[in-house]
Amino acid sequence: MAQHGPVTVERDGDVAVVMMDNPPVNALGSALRQGLMAALDEVRGDASVKAVVLAGTARAFSGGADITEFGSAMQDPNLRQVISAVEDMPVPVVAAIQGVALGGGLELALGCHARVAWTTAKMGLPEVKLGLLPGAGGTQRLPRVVGVEKALSMIVTGNPIGAIEAQAAGLVDAVLDGSYPGAAVEYARTVTDRRRVRDREDKLEPARADPGLIDRVAAPLLKASGAEAPRACVDSVRAAVEMPFDAGSANERRLFETLVKGDESRAQRHAFFAEREAQKAKLPPGTQARPVQRAAVIGAGTMGGGIAMCFANAGIPVTVIETEQAALDRGMARIAELYATSAKRGSITPAQAEERRGRITGRLGLEGVRDADIIVEAVFEDMGVKKQVFAELDRLAKPGAVLATNTSYLDIDEIAASTGRPGDVLGMHFFSPANVMKLLETVRGRATDPAVIATAAEVGKRLGKVGVVVGNCFGFVGNRMLGRRQDAAERLLLDGASPQEVDGALTAFGFKMGPFAMSDLAGLDIGMRIRKAFGKRAPVADALCDAGRYGQKTGSGYYLYEGRTATPDPEVDRIITEEAGKLGITRHPIAADEITERLVYPMINEGARILEEGIAARPGDIDAIWLHGYNWPAWRGGPMFYADLVGLARIRDRLQDFHSATGDENLRPAPLLTRLADAGHGFADQAKRAA
Ligand code: 3HC
Ligand code: NAI
């Protein structure tokens, strides 16, 4: 046995087993690359070796290039050199894949002469999610192995595939289930062909014979994104078809070098680390999460049903509680319908759908919470109702149960005060649809016990959520900032923009939907109820509601609907002009850039207040919230990262303009924003200093 840094070489008869062990995920940083080169040198010099198995750990064959090395000078050998060395070995090299083989990890496996995978394996080229393309030959080798169509779908979406699918696509030669990597050693003894992937041309032929194929396959994949990286992925695969291997690789390298220096990739790398950092709640050392085996959800409406599904999907049995049979039946029927749809779509098997549905039990009356370790309340957004429910929970829940509310805006401390155990109460704010959206805002009340926060964080992880701990205030982080955007959108209408111009500015920015299309989808009555409860007004939105225009469900809102198809409505223009007139505002055209600034900068300003008040611990937490709860475009990194890119001085100055024009105090630049802008700093600098 020989050790080369994180790489071990062992002999099993005439097979050399090269094992990578660079925790946590075998990222291919410089020490691992050097270790691999040294191991290959050792094996190459031994004539008794007839084959090599390249293996990782149970968790990861390799999670790819070390992302932390991007942006600084790369030490030799680089990953392409390592892959070439594998490819040119005098004996067959077999990649033994358990856990993940992602990005550079899969590219390394593609340098091997054969690949075998265990059923737990996940293989993919997710570089596009970091604003990149695979830069170590992935765009050249993958199409040679799986064909152009499959390669495009994997590279442009970045989504991984499992072992069975990989075998069907030709990416792996066998799926093994024996000991790891022993079963691969047996397999390696049967491999005689050491043809290099780079020399295989047959799978490229269909695309060579049909020059329109790439564009046809790429068009639907590119539709959803305004970012550069997906297009670079397509261009690079095209080069694999049109150029010899070395020229295609050099082209790939050039594209990679450009992207890695660009703002989009910086933004997406920031998002990757912010998402992970955000999930590390600052809690006193030694804080222990409480065990959770059973859950209860109160309310089987839009949110309650989705939240119950989250628990069931994670294998946690859950009781859903309603006050009336009809509401319970409706909720349970909707859950069954959603599972049936997933099974029909093929995202889960019918057996899984049945198993998950079987974990959800419906009940009338709060008595049903007695055996739950965690209770999530999702009843009407009404303080009176919530207080009543929590007072009952205090009486019925077992000692130590976590009592969570899914409230969107209400004061967690006031809700907690209706119990005799405020330490057990916190907010667990899911986003709609709860079974799909990844964000979970965990709201810490004044009295919340750290163990309760740790439990919510742990549960969030089990549910597959991105859990971010925030402080208690109106709307918490996400909805509080959203409120500023809604105010701005309403004001833009009064000042002269049309709903389609406002929505268009945000979709051009990268959001899937603008604020008005979103309101029409959710229903204008929701916003109206919230405004009424908090004594607020929005002239245009209120006038639309008064006219019975609640959005898609009534066939009209900010737009006119035929089914889900929206068209602009002259009646809306008339209502807006009338409301502007009542306020003495003369409407005028507003340029698209200004619309974007007026929508986004007030959110950033509110983000600065949120940071200053300590409601969010780090700017990256705010970014993670907007990326995972509100579809902020990933390639723009989140609002606070975006602010640093624009420059805080510009944002301060524009806010000053907006404040002077409207007199709206919310638009006055926040003290933290002003201080940082004056000092020439960004939010990231401030976060670094705070850390
Ligand atoms: N580089 C550096 N650090 C990495 C990393 C990578 N490629 N992948 C994961 N990590 C770190 C994470 O930051 C985290 O660190 P922390 O514990 O300090 O927060 C730790 O490893 C564990 O990661 P996760 O919490 O995400 O663990 P999971 O088990 O949930 O997921 C994973 C593991 C699926 C590998 C996930 O981390 C992942 O998706 N990683 C990124 C994969 C990727 O994008 N690879 C491509 C890199 S770019 C590339 O290869 C370029 C090449 O083409 C030249
Ligand atoms: P909903 O109106 O769809 O569902 C509420 C359900 O609670 C109804 O089925 C009702 O019968 C039931 N209910 C009322 N009082 C009850 C009681 N005492 N015991 C048991 N059940 C009771 O409302 P929705 O949209 O699901 O909202 C629920 C909560 O989630 C609210 O606090 C809301 O602010 C919050 N929320 C809503 C989001 C959304 O997009 N709809 C997003 C995030 C949070």
PDB file of C-alpha atoms and ligand atoms in Angstrom, residues 298-304 307 321-324 327 330 366 377-382 385-386 388-389 405-410 429-432 479 526 529, ligand 2:
ATOM      1  CA  ILE A 298     -53.137  22.310  11.621  1.00  0.00           C
ATOM      2  CA  GLY A 299     -55.190  23.431   8.644  1.00  0.00           C
ATOM      3  CA  ALA A 300     -55.554  21.456   5.409  1.00  0.00           C
ATOM      4  CA  GLY A 301     -55.681  24.487   3.122  1.00  0.00           C
ATOM      5  CA  THR A 302     -53.199  25.590   0.453  1.00  0.00           C
ATOM      6  CA  MET A 303     -50.240  25.578   2.823  1.00  0.00           C
ATOM      7  CA  GLY A 304     -51.219  22.896   5.354  1.00  0.00           C
ATOM      8  CA  ILE A 307     -46.514  21.084   4.447  1.00  0.00           C
ATOM      9  CA  ILE A 321     -56.138  18.632  11.490  1.00  0.00           C
ATOM     10  CA  GLU A 322     -59.213  20.589  10.425  1.00  0.00           C
ATOM     11  CA  THR A 323     -62.292  21.921  12.157  1.00  0.00           C
ATOM     12  CA  GLU A 324     -64.848  20.630   9.659  1.00  0.00           C
ATOM     13  CA  ALA A 327     -62.549  21.160   4.662  1.00  0.00           C
ATOM     14  CA  ARG A 330     -61.142  18.804   0.378  1.00  0.00           C
ATOM     15  CA  LEU A 366     -56.889  19.605  17.958  1.00  0.00           C
ATOM     16  CA  GLU A 377     -49.982  25.627  12.422  1.00  0.00           C
ATOM     17  CA  ALA A 378     -51.265  26.760   9.000  1.00  0.00           C
ATOM     18  CA  VAL A 379     -54.730  28.183   9.742  1.00  0.00           C
ATOM     19  CA  PHE A 380     -56.105  31.525   8.525  1.00  0.00           C
ATOM     20  CA  GLU A 381     -53.786  34.519   8.770  1.00  0.00           C
ATOM     21  CA  ASP A 382     -55.684  36.032  11.681  1.00  0.00           C
ATOM     22  CA  VAL A 385     -57.575  32.529  15.365  1.00  0.00           C
ATOM     23  CA  LYS A 386     -53.874  31.795  15.796  1.00  0.00           C
ATOM     24  CA  GLN A 388     -56.883  30.536  20.098  1.00  0.00           C
ATOM     25  CA  VAL A 389     -55.152  27.623  18.383  1.00  0.00           C
ATOM     26  CA  THR A 405     -46.566  28.766  13.050  1.00  0.00           C
ATOM     27  CA  ASN A 406     -46.506  29.204   9.291  1.00  0.00           C
ATOM     28  CA  THR A 407     -47.684  32.809   9.578  1.00  0.00           C
ATOM     29  CA  SER A 408     -46.572  35.123   6.770  1.00  0.00           C
ATOM     30  CA  TYR A 409     -46.619  38.404   8.698  1.00  0.00           C
ATOM     31  CA  LEU A 410     -47.850  38.043  12.263  1.00  0.00           C
ATOM     32  CA  HIS A 429     -42.471  29.888   7.216  1.00  0.00           C
ATOM     33  CA  PHE A 430     -42.903  27.640   4.176  1.00  0.00           C
ATOM     34  CA  PHE A 431     -43.442  29.002   0.682  1.00  0.00           C
ATOM     35  CA  SER A 432     -46.162  28.156  -1.774  1.00  0.00           C
ATOM     36  CA  ASN A 479     -42.122  39.275   2.622  1.00  0.00           C
ATOM     37  CA  ILE A 526     -55.020  37.912  -0.472  1.00  0.00           C
ATOM     38  CA  ARG A 529     -56.988  41.099   3.274  1.00  0.00           C
TER      39      ARG A 529
HETATM   40  P1  NAI B   2     -56.129  28.551   3.551  1.00  0.00           P
HETATM   41  O1  NAI B   2     -57.289  29.426   3.761  1.00  0.00           O
HETATM   42  O2  NAI B   2     -55.938  27.892   2.235  1.00  0.00           O
HETATM   43  O3  NAI B   2     -56.154  27.388   4.638  1.00  0.00           O
HETATM   44  C1  NAI B   2     -56.392  27.580   5.989  1.00  0.00           C
HETATM   45  C2  NAI B   2     -57.078  26.319   6.518  1.00  0.00           C
HETATM   46  O4  NAI B   2     -57.092  26.351   7.927  1.00  0.00           O
HETATM   47  C3  NAI B   2     -58.542  26.192   6.067  1.00  0.00           C
HETATM   48  O5  NAI B   2     -58.687  24.927   5.417  1.00  0.00           O
HETATM   49  C4  NAI B   2     -59.330  26.265   7.358  1.00  0.00           C
HETATM   50  O6  NAI B   2     -60.465  25.427   7.338  1.00  0.00           O
HETATM   51  C5  NAI B   2     -58.323  25.788   8.364  1.00  0.00           C
HETATM   52  N1  NAI B   2     -58.566  26.260   9.730  1.00  0.00           N
HETATM   53  C6  NAI B   2     -58.950  27.480  10.132  1.00  0.00           C
HETATM   54  N2  NAI B   2     -59.025  27.519  11.481  1.00  0.00           N
HETATM   55  C7  NAI B   2     -58.690  26.302  11.925  1.00  0.00           C
HETATM   56  C8  NAI B   2     -58.586  25.707  13.216  1.00  0.00           C
HETATM   57  N3  NAI B   2     -58.870  26.410  14.310  1.00  0.00           N
HETATM   58  N4  NAI B   2     -58.208  24.417  13.300  1.00  0.00           N
HETATM   59  C9  NAI B   2     -57.926  23.702  12.192  1.00  0.00           C
HETATM   60  N5  NAI B   2     -58.018  24.222  10.951  1.00  0.00           N
HETATM   61  C10 NAI B   2     -58.400  25.484  10.818  1.00  0.00           C
HETATM   62  O7  NAI B   2     -54.850  29.407   3.943  1.00  0.00           O
HETATM   63  P2  NAI B   2     -53.342  29.203   3.484  1.00  0.00           P
HETATM   64  O8  NAI B   2     -53.092  29.979   2.279  1.00  0.00           O
HETATM   65  O9  NAI B   2     -53.031  27.772   3.519  1.00  0.00           O
HETATM   66  O10 NAI B   2     -52.571  29.952   4.674  1.00  0.00           O
HETATM   67  C11 NAI B   2     -52.372  29.371   5.923  1.00  0.00           C
HETATM   68  C12 NAI B   2     -51.283  30.129   6.644  1.00  0.00           C
HETATM   69  O11 NAI B   2     -50.087  30.044   5.887  1.00  0.00           O
HETATM   70  C13 NAI B   2     -51.557  31.607   6.844  1.00  0.00           C
HETATM   71  O12 NAI B   2     -51.029  31.991   8.063  1.00  0.00           O
HETATM   72  C14 NAI B   2     -50.791  32.242   5.689  1.00  0.00           C
HETATM   73  O13 NAI B   2     -50.415  33.560   5.958  1.00  0.00           O
HETATM   74  C15 NAI B   2     -49.594  31.340   5.624  1.00  0.00           C
HETATM   75  N6  NAI B   2     -48.883  31.318   4.349  1.00  0.00           N
HETATM   76  C16 NAI B   2     -49.580  31.320   3.181  1.00  0.00           C
HETATM   77  C17 NAI B   2     -48.882  31.274   1.974  1.00  0.00           C
HETATM   78  C18 NAI B   2     -49.623  31.240   0.687  1.00  0.00           C
HETATM   79  O14 NAI B   2     -49.003  31.481  -0.350  1.00  0.00           O
HETATM   80  N7  NAI B   2     -50.889  30.905   0.643  1.00  0.00           N
HETATM   81  C19 NAI B   2     -47.414  31.257   1.929  1.00  0.00           C
HETATM   82  C20 NAI B   2     -46.796  31.180   3.231  1.00  0.00           C
HETATM   83  C21 NAI B   2     -47.519  31.246   4.379  1.00  0.00           C
END
